[in-house]
PDB file of C-alpha atoms in Angstrom:
ATOM      1  CA  GLY A 292     -84.877 -54.215 -78.758  1.00  0.00           C
ATOM      2  CA  ALA A 293     -86.700 -57.499 -78.617  1.00  0.00           C
ATOM      3  CA  VAL A 294     -86.636 -59.821 -81.594  1.00  0.00           C
ATOM      4  CA  VAL A 295     -89.568 -61.383 -83.351  1.00  0.00           C
ATOM      5  CA  SER A 296     -88.952 -63.865 -86.135  1.00  0.00           C
ATOM      6  CA  GLN A 297     -91.179 -65.194 -88.873  1.00  0.00           C
ATOM      7  CA  HIS A 298     -90.814 -68.342 -90.878  1.00  0.00           C
ATOM      8  CA  PRO A 299     -90.761 -68.714 -93.762  1.00  0.00           C
ATOM      9  CA  SER A 300     -89.771 -65.356 -95.162  1.00  0.00           C
ATOM     10  CA  ARG A 301     -91.146 -66.284 -98.571  1.00  0.00           C
ATOM     11  CA  VAL A 302     -93.455 -69.031 -99.730  1.00  0.00           C
ATOM     12  CA  ILE A 303     -94.915 -69.919-103.089  1.00  0.00           C
ATOM     13  CA  CYS A 304     -97.731 -72.415-103.216  1.00  0.00           C
ATOM     14  CA  LYS A 305    -100.333 -73.776-105.586  1.00  0.00           C
ATOM     15  CA  SER A 306    -103.944 -72.726-105.398  1.00  0.00           C
ATOM     16  CA  GLY A 307    -105.927 -74.932-103.036  1.00  0.00           C
ATOM     17  CA  THR A 308    -103.079 -75.818-100.720  1.00  0.00           C
ATOM     18  CA  SER A 309    -102.600 -74.662 -97.138  1.00  0.00           C
ATOM     19  CA  VAL A 310     -99.680 -72.650 -95.864  1.00  0.00           C
ATOM     20  CA  LYS A 311     -98.513 -72.242 -92.277  1.00  0.00           C
ATOM     21  CA  ILE A 312     -96.607 -69.160 -91.146  1.00  0.00           C
ATOM     22  CA  GLU A 313     -94.840 -69.078 -87.783  1.00  0.00           C
ATOM     23  CA  CYS A 314     -94.264 -66.066 -85.566  1.00  0.00           C
ATOM     24  CA  ARG A 315     -91.866 -66.396 -82.659  1.00  0.00           C
ATOM     25  CA  SER A 316     -90.822 -64.044 -79.912  1.00  0.00           C
ATOM     26  CA  LEU A 317     -87.177 -64.955 -79.391  1.00  0.00           C
ATOM     27  CA  ASP A 318     -86.269 -63.332 -76.102  1.00  0.00           C
ATOM     28  CA  PHE A 319     -89.523 -62.636 -74.333  1.00  0.00           C
ATOM     29  CA  GLN A 320     -92.867 -64.234 -73.675  1.00  0.00           C
ATOM     30  CA  ALA A 321     -95.830 -62.826 -75.512  1.00  0.00           C
ATOM     31  CA  THR A 322     -99.326 -63.567 -74.327  1.00  0.00           C
ATOM     32  CA  THR A 323    -100.668 -61.478 -77.185  1.00  0.00           C
ATOM     33  CA  MET A 324     -99.588 -61.447 -80.793  1.00  0.00           C
ATOM     34  CA  PHE A 325    -101.160 -59.712 -83.765  1.00  0.00           C
ATOM     35  CA  TRP A 326    -101.377 -60.690 -87.419  1.00  0.00           C
ATOM     36  CA  TYR A 327    -101.434 -58.096 -90.198  1.00  0.00           C
ATOM     37  CA  ARG A 328    -101.484 -58.299 -93.963  1.00  0.00           C
ATOM     38  CA  GLN A 329    -100.142 -55.767 -96.403  1.00  0.00           C
ATOM     39  CA  PHE A 330    -101.058 -55.624-100.067  1.00  0.00           C
ATOM     40  CA  PRO A 331     -98.665 -53.946-102.504  1.00  0.00           C
ATOM     41  CA  LYS A 332     -98.629 -50.183-102.196  1.00  0.00           C
ATOM     42  CA  GLN A 333    -101.102 -50.389 -99.335  1.00  0.00           C
ATOM     43  CA  SER A 334    -100.963 -50.134 -95.599  1.00  0.00           C
ATOM     44  CA  LEU A 335    -100.880 -52.872 -93.008  1.00  0.00           C
ATOM     45  CA  MET A 336    -104.316 -54.141 -92.049  1.00  0.00           C
ATOM     46  CA  LEU A 337    -104.936 -55.895 -88.760  1.00  0.00           C
ATOM     47  CA  MET A 338    -106.362 -59.354 -89.334  1.00  0.00           C
ATOM     48  CA  ALA A 339    -106.613 -60.844 -85.868  1.00  0.00           C
ATOM     49  CA  THR A 340    -105.413 -60.825 -82.294  1.00  0.00           C
ATOM     50  CA  SER A 341    -103.826 -64.039 -81.109  1.00  0.00           C
ATOM     51  CA  ASN A 342    -104.087 -64.786 -77.389  1.00  0.00           C
ATOM     52  CA  GLU A 343    -102.065 -67.562 -75.780  1.00  0.00           C
ATOM     53  CA  GLY A 344    -104.303 -70.344 -74.573  1.00  0.00           C
ATOM     54  CA  SER A 345    -107.507 -68.974 -76.029  1.00  0.00           C
ATOM     55  CA  LYS A 346    -109.206 -68.406 -79.339  1.00  0.00           C
ATOM     56  CA  ALA A 347    -108.052 -65.655 -81.607  1.00  0.00           C
ATOM     57  CA  THR A 348    -110.271 -62.659 -82.190  1.00  0.00           C
ATOM     58  CA  TYR A 349    -110.714 -61.644 -85.797  1.00  0.00           C
ATOM     59  CA  GLU A 350    -111.313 -58.244 -87.312  1.00  0.00           C
ATOM     60  CA  GLN A 351    -114.457 -57.623 -89.264  1.00  0.00           C
ATOM     61  CA  GLY A 352    -114.322 -59.131 -92.712  1.00  0.00           C
ATOM     62  CA  VAL A 353    -111.563 -61.641 -91.943  1.00  0.00           C
ATOM     63  CA  GLU A 354    -112.665 -65.264 -92.397  1.00  0.00           C
ATOM     64  CA  LYS A 355    -111.659 -67.193 -89.315  1.00  0.00           C
ATOM     65  CA  ASP A 356    -112.076 -70.543 -91.061  1.00  0.00           C
ATOM     66  CA  LYS A 357    -109.702 -69.473 -93.781  1.00  0.00           C
ATOM     67  CA  PHE A 358    -107.058 -67.888 -91.590  1.00  0.00           C
ATOM     68  CA  LEU A 359    -106.522 -70.280 -88.716  1.00  0.00           C
ATOM     69  CA  ILE A 360    -104.542 -68.905 -85.805  1.00  0.00           C
ATOM     70  CA  ASN A 361    -103.009 -70.987 -83.057  1.00  0.00           C
ATOM     71  CA  HIS A 362    -101.134 -69.512 -80.096  1.00  0.00           C
ATOM     72  CA  ALA A 363    -100.140 -72.663 -78.282  1.00  0.00           C
ATOM     73  CA  SER A 364     -97.193 -71.289 -76.342  1.00  0.00           C
ATOM     74  CA  LEU A 365     -95.972 -67.992 -74.964  1.00  0.00           C
ATOM     75  CA  THR A 366     -93.420 -67.644 -77.748  1.00  0.00           C
ATOM     76  CA  LEU A 367     -95.178 -69.008 -80.811  1.00  0.00           C
ATOM     77  CA  SER A 368     -98.222 -68.101 -82.846  1.00  0.00           C
ATOM     78  CA  THR A 369     -99.041 -69.669 -86.190  1.00  0.00           C
ATOM     79  CA  LEU A 370    -101.212 -68.457 -89.031  1.00  0.00           C
ATOM     80  CA  THR A 371    -102.455 -71.081 -91.455  1.00  0.00           C
ATOM     81  CA  VAL A 372    -103.935 -69.915 -94.730  1.00  0.00           C
ATOM     82  CA  THR A 373    -106.239 -72.754 -95.711  1.00  0.00           C
ATOM     83  CA  SER A 374    -107.127 -73.535 -99.317  1.00  0.00           C
ATOM     84  CA  ALA A 375    -105.109 -70.595-100.491  1.00  0.00           C
ATOM     85  CA  HIS A 376    -106.106 -68.732-103.645  1.00  0.00           C
ATOM     86  CA  PRO A 377    -104.267 -66.101-105.690  1.00  0.00           C
ATOM     87  CA  GLU A 378    -106.177 -63.305-103.952  1.00  0.00           C
ATOM     88  CA  ASP A 379    -104.569 -64.412-100.681  1.00  0.00           C
ATOM     89  CA  SER A 380    -101.172 -63.465-102.053  1.00  0.00           C
ATOM     90  CA  SER A 381     -99.892 -60.791 -99.733  1.00  0.00           C
ATOM     91  CA  PHE A 382     -97.278 -59.819 -97.179  1.00  0.00           C
ATOM     92  CA  TYR A 383     -98.170 -61.189 -93.756  1.00  0.00           C
ATOM     93  CA  ILE A 384     -96.634 -59.533 -90.710  1.00  0.00           C
ATOM     94  CA  CYS A 385     -96.919 -60.505 -87.081  1.00  0.00           C
ATOM     95  CA  SER A 386     -96.191 -58.534 -83.961  1.00  0.00           C
ATOM     96  CA  ALA A 387     -95.752 -59.569 -80.361  1.00  0.00           C
ATOM     97  CA  ARG A 388     -96.724 -57.584 -77.315  1.00  0.00           C
ATOM     98  CA  ASP A 389     -94.028 -57.163 -74.694  1.00  0.00           C
ATOM     99  CA  TRP A 390     -95.039 -56.207 -71.148  1.00  0.00           C
ATOM    100  CA  ARG A 391     -91.619 -56.418 -69.574  1.00  0.00           C
ATOM    101  CA  GLY A 392     -90.549 -53.657 -67.237  1.00  0.00           C
ATOM    102  CA  GLY A 393     -94.017 -52.184 -67.132  1.00  0.00           C
ATOM    103  CA  LEU A 394     -93.706 -50.967 -70.703  1.00  0.00           C
ATOM    104  CA  ASP A 395     -96.251 -52.085 -73.267  1.00  0.00           C
ATOM    105  CA  THR A 396     -94.525 -52.335 -76.622  1.00  0.00           C
ATOM    106  CA  GLN A 397     -95.183 -54.199 -79.837  1.00  0.00           C
ATOM    107  CA  TYR A 398     -92.306 -55.744 -81.749  1.00  0.00           C
ATOM    108  CA  PHE A 399     -92.798 -56.696 -85.361  1.00  0.00           C
ATOM    109  CA  GLY A 400     -91.518 -59.630 -87.332  1.00  0.00           C
ATOM    110  CA  PRO A 401     -89.887 -59.134 -90.747  1.00  0.00           C
ATOM    111  CA  GLY A 402     -92.915 -60.464 -92.606  1.00  0.00           C
ATOM    112  CA  THR A 403     -93.713 -63.412 -94.858  1.00  0.00           C
ATOM    113  CA  ARG A 404     -94.321 -62.959 -98.563  1.00  0.00           C
ATOM    114  CA  LEU A 405     -96.991 -65.400 -99.739  1.00  0.00           C
ATOM    115  CA  THR A 406     -97.512 -65.982-103.438  1.00  0.00           C
ATOM    116  CA  VAL A 407    -100.324 -68.282-104.509  1.00  0.00           C
ATOM    117  CA  LEU A 408    -100.146 -69.488-108.087  1.00  0.00           C
TER     118      LEU A 408
ATOM    119  CA  ALA B 747    -114.378 -45.403 -86.675  1.00  0.00           C
ATOM    120  CA  GLN B 748    -110.912 -43.999 -86.917  1.00  0.00           C
ATOM    121  CA  SER B 749    -108.583 -43.484 -89.844  1.00  0.00           C
ATOM    122  CA  VAL B 750    -105.025 -42.409 -90.477  1.00  0.00           C
ATOM    123  CA  THR B 751    -103.879 -40.292 -93.404  1.00  0.00           C
ATOM    124  CA  GLN B 752    -100.285 -39.823 -94.422  1.00  0.00           C
ATOM    125  CA  LEU B 753     -99.736 -37.053 -96.910  1.00  0.00           C
ATOM    126  CA  GLY B 754     -97.416 -38.076 -99.690  1.00  0.00           C
ATOM    127  CA  SER B 755     -96.507 -41.645-100.536  1.00  0.00           C
ATOM    128  CA  HIS B 756     -92.988 -40.597-101.548  1.00  0.00           C
ATOM    129  CA  VAL B 757     -90.778 -37.862-100.149  1.00  0.00           C
ATOM    130  CA  SER B 758     -87.351 -36.945-101.470  1.00  0.00           C
ATOM    131  CA  VAL B 759     -85.066 -34.946 -99.231  1.00  0.00           C
ATOM    132  CA  SER B 760     -81.461 -33.822 -99.545  1.00  0.00           C
ATOM    133  CA  GLU B 761     -78.904 -35.013 -97.063  1.00  0.00           C
ATOM    134  CA  GLY B 762     -78.750 -32.460 -94.255  1.00  0.00           C
ATOM    135  CA  ALA B 763     -82.181 -31.030 -94.981  1.00  0.00           C
ATOM    136  CA  LEU B 764     -85.262 -31.114 -92.806  1.00  0.00           C
ATOM    137  CA  VAL B 765     -87.394 -34.235 -92.906  1.00  0.00           C
ATOM    138  CA  LEU B 766     -91.120 -33.629 -92.443  1.00  0.00           C
ATOM    139  CA  LEU B 767     -93.652 -36.423 -92.714  1.00  0.00           C
ATOM    140  CA  ARG B 768     -97.291 -35.580 -92.186  1.00  0.00           C
ATOM    141  CA  CYS B 769     -99.861 -37.664 -90.370  1.00  0.00           C
ATOM    142  CA  ASN B 770    -103.453 -36.809 -89.562  1.00  0.00           C
ATOM    143  CA  TYR B 771    -105.950 -38.974 -87.774  1.00  0.00           C
ATOM    144  CA  SER B 772    -109.681 -39.067 -87.608  1.00  0.00           C
ATOM    145  CA  SER B 773    -111.155 -40.249 -84.352  1.00  0.00           C
ATOM    146  CA  SER B 774    -113.898 -39.140 -81.995  1.00  0.00           C
ATOM    147  CA  VAL B 775    -111.511 -39.619 -79.080  1.00  0.00           C
ATOM    148  CA  PRO B 776    -107.800 -38.848 -79.421  1.00  0.00           C
ATOM    149  CA  PRO B 777    -106.027 -42.182 -79.791  1.00  0.00           C
ATOM    150  CA  TYR B 778    -102.526 -43.226 -78.919  1.00  0.00           C
ATOM    151  CA  LEU B 779    -100.194 -42.344 -81.782  1.00  0.00           C
ATOM    152  CA  PHE B 780     -97.097 -44.009 -83.190  1.00  0.00           C
ATOM    153  CA  TRP B 781     -94.478 -43.675 -85.881  1.00  0.00           C
ATOM    154  CA  TYR B 782     -92.763 -46.791 -87.198  1.00  0.00           C
ATOM    155  CA  VAL B 783     -89.924 -47.172 -89.691  1.00  0.00           C
ATOM    156  CA  GLN B 784     -89.398 -50.132 -91.981  1.00  0.00           C
ATOM    157  CA  TYR B 785     -86.046 -50.774 -93.613  1.00  0.00           C
ATOM    158  CA  PRO B 786     -85.880 -53.197 -96.548  1.00  0.00           C
ATOM    159  CA  ASN B 787     -86.329 -56.815 -95.513  1.00  0.00           C
ATOM    160  CA  GLN B 788     -86.754 -55.883 -91.869  1.00  0.00           C
ATOM    161  CA  GLY B 789     -89.651 -55.675 -89.440  1.00  0.00           C
ATOM    162  CA  LEU B 790     -91.255 -52.421 -88.390  1.00  0.00           C
ATOM    163  CA  GLN B 791     -89.298 -50.566 -85.731  1.00  0.00           C
ATOM    164  CA  LEU B 792     -90.885 -48.129 -83.313  1.00  0.00           C
ATOM    165  CA  LEU B 793     -89.541 -44.593 -83.704  1.00  0.00           C
ATOM    166  CA  LEU B 794     -91.680 -42.924 -81.078  1.00  0.00           C
ATOM    167  CA  LYS B 795     -95.121 -42.859 -79.548  1.00  0.00           C
ATOM    168  CA  TYR B 796     -97.497 -40.510 -77.828  1.00  0.00           C
ATOM    169  CA  THR B 797     -99.841 -41.718 -75.124  1.00  0.00           C
ATOM    170  CA  THR B 798    -100.194 -38.958 -72.545  1.00  0.00           C
ATOM    171  CA  GLY B 799     -98.205 -36.053 -71.165  1.00  0.00           C
ATOM    172  CA  ALA B 800     -95.906 -33.806 -73.142  1.00  0.00           C
ATOM    173  CA  THR B 801     -97.146 -33.370 -76.680  1.00  0.00           C
ATOM    174  CA  LEU B 802     -93.658 -33.114 -78.177  1.00  0.00           C
ATOM    175  CA  VAL B 803     -92.225 -36.596 -78.247  1.00  0.00           C
ATOM    176  CA  LYS B 804     -88.615 -37.436 -78.958  1.00  0.00           C
ATOM    177  CA  GLY B 805     -87.719 -40.760 -80.497  1.00  0.00           C
ATOM    178  CA  ILE B 806     -84.760 -42.677 -81.759  1.00  0.00           C
ATOM    179  CA  ASN B 807     -82.375 -41.562 -84.496  1.00  0.00           C
ATOM    180  CA  GLY B 808     -83.048 -37.868 -83.906  1.00  0.00           C
ATOM    181  CA  PHE B 809     -86.720 -37.970 -84.843  1.00  0.00           C
ATOM    182  CA  GLU B 810     -89.455 -36.177 -82.980  1.00  0.00           C
ATOM    183  CA  ALA B 811     -93.175 -35.658 -83.398  1.00  0.00           C
ATOM    184  CA  GLU B 812     -95.725 -33.279 -81.958  1.00  0.00           C
ATOM    185  CA  PHE B 813     -99.279 -34.196 -81.096  1.00  0.00           C
ATOM    186  CA  LYS B 814    -101.643 -31.363 -81.949  1.00  0.00           C
ATOM    187  CA  LYS B 815    -105.144 -32.192 -80.820  1.00  0.00           C
ATOM    188  CA  SER B 816    -106.708 -29.132 -82.450  1.00  0.00           C
ATOM    189  CA  GLU B 817    -105.269 -30.151 -85.791  1.00  0.00           C
ATOM    190  CA  THR B 818    -105.648 -33.919 -85.238  1.00  0.00           C
ATOM    191  CA  SER B 819    -102.066 -34.249 -86.379  1.00  0.00           C
ATOM    192  CA  PHE B 820     -98.909 -36.071 -85.380  1.00  0.00           C
ATOM    193  CA  HIS B 821     -96.258 -34.938 -87.860  1.00  0.00           C
ATOM    194  CA  LEU B 822     -92.785 -36.461 -87.747  1.00  0.00           C
ATOM    195  CA  THR B 823     -89.664 -34.333 -88.149  1.00  0.00           C
ATOM    196  CA  LYS B 824     -85.909 -34.619 -88.149  1.00  0.00           C
ATOM    197  CA  PRO B 825     -83.771 -31.490 -88.473  1.00  0.00           C
ATOM    198  CA  SER B 826     -81.063 -33.002 -90.665  1.00  0.00           C
ATOM    199  CA  ALA B 827     -81.531 -36.029 -92.894  1.00  0.00           C
ATOM    200  CA  HIS B 828     -78.921 -38.758 -93.117  1.00  0.00           C
ATOM    201  CA  MET B 829     -78.548 -41.255 -95.914  1.00  0.00           C
ATOM    202  CA  SER B 830     -79.447 -43.953 -93.390  1.00  0.00           C
ATOM    203  CA  ASP B 831     -82.906 -42.401 -92.967  1.00  0.00           C
ATOM    204  CA  ALA B 832     -83.985 -43.774 -96.328  1.00  0.00           C
ATOM    205  CA  ALA B 833     -86.827 -46.148 -95.470  1.00  0.00           C
ATOM    206  CA  GLU B 834     -90.591 -46.405 -95.333  1.00  0.00           C
ATOM    207  CA  TYR B 835     -92.336 -44.633 -92.491  1.00  0.00           C
ATOM    208  CA  PHE B 836     -95.730 -45.522 -91.091  1.00  0.00           C
ATOM    209  CA  CYS B 837     -97.950 -43.510 -88.823  1.00  0.00           C
ATOM    210  CA  ALA B 838    -100.289 -45.615 -86.691  1.00  0.00           C
ATOM    211  CA  VAL B 839    -102.983 -45.160 -84.072  1.00  0.00           C
ATOM    212  CA  THR B 840    -104.611 -47.379 -81.528  1.00  0.00           C
ATOM    213  CA  PRO B 841    -107.778 -46.616 -79.613  1.00  0.00           C
ATOM    214  CA  VAL B 842    -107.250 -45.827 -75.960  1.00  0.00           C
ATOM    215  CA  ASP B 843    -109.705 -48.560 -75.008  1.00  0.00           C
ATOM    216  CA  SER B 844    -108.314 -51.157 -77.401  1.00  0.00           C
ATOM    217  CA  TRP B 845    -104.593 -50.861 -76.980  1.00  0.00           C
ATOM    218  CA  GLY B 846    -102.518 -52.864 -79.393  1.00  0.00           C
ATOM    219  CA  LYS B 847    -104.910 -52.947 -82.334  1.00  0.00           C
ATOM    220  CA  LEU B 848    -102.884 -50.682 -84.549  1.00  0.00           C
ATOM    221  CA  GLN B 849    -104.375 -48.946 -87.536  1.00  0.00           C
ATOM    222  CA  PHE B 850    -101.723 -47.837 -89.993  1.00  0.00           C
ATOM    223  CA  GLY B 851    -101.463 -45.079 -92.526  1.00  0.00           C
ATOM    224  CA  ALA B 852    -100.498 -45.954 -96.081  1.00  0.00           C
ATOM    225  CA  GLY B 853     -96.845 -45.217 -95.474  1.00  0.00           C
ATOM    226  CA  THR B 854     -94.360 -42.692 -96.849  1.00  0.00           C
ATOM    227  CA  GLN B 855     -91.240 -43.785 -98.677  1.00  0.00           C
ATOM    228  CA  VAL B 856     -88.346 -41.463 -97.885  1.00  0.00           C
ATOM    229  CA  VAL B 857     -85.498 -41.098-100.342  1.00  0.00           C
ATOM    230  CA  VAL B 858     -82.399 -39.202 -99.267  1.00  0.00           C
ATOM    231  CA  THR B 859     -80.239 -37.683-101.994  1.00  0.00           C
ATOM    232  CA  PRO B 860     -76.594 -36.692-101.553  1.00  0.00           C
TER     233      PRO B 860
END
């Protein structure tokens, strides 16, 4: 299957700093990527839809000024957590939508563990 | 609004025994349905999905699931568990008119004992 990578896999930062997480589709172009977060013992929650060349669309309750999403190329979307606080500590997972061959499939990255001290 | 319920956060099954993971959804219109598996330190991998057509769907690694509209269910089964099936399993749905926006269940951790 297709490969989606995330970088970094783990990050620890101080409260008030900003953290950038990258999501890359390695062997296909993805016009649409999705960002999810997962708290311990909980399910994945969709945060936003990232569209190449246009603004991201955010789910209800997700602060767009806090979670900045940039999808500047067909293989890269970035999520920046601005002025991070301990409550932002979570597991962030991206997925990329693959339309090749007429099949519409989402491939997920391995996730990024963010810890805010 | 739709929701996904997975019964049982942890399931222990003996090697060779039947694996049954339950998933029910709540939606005014039947959504598209998915099962994903997550191995430690890896991304979610699609096991199978139901969109239209035959309600019994076969996936990878010997798994299958049946969509039952009357029961709003999409339970996942495998006749004989292998040690390699130990992982976390997620049921997910996406609205027909908003494809891609997955809503996940809480997940079920499967432990396989020798």
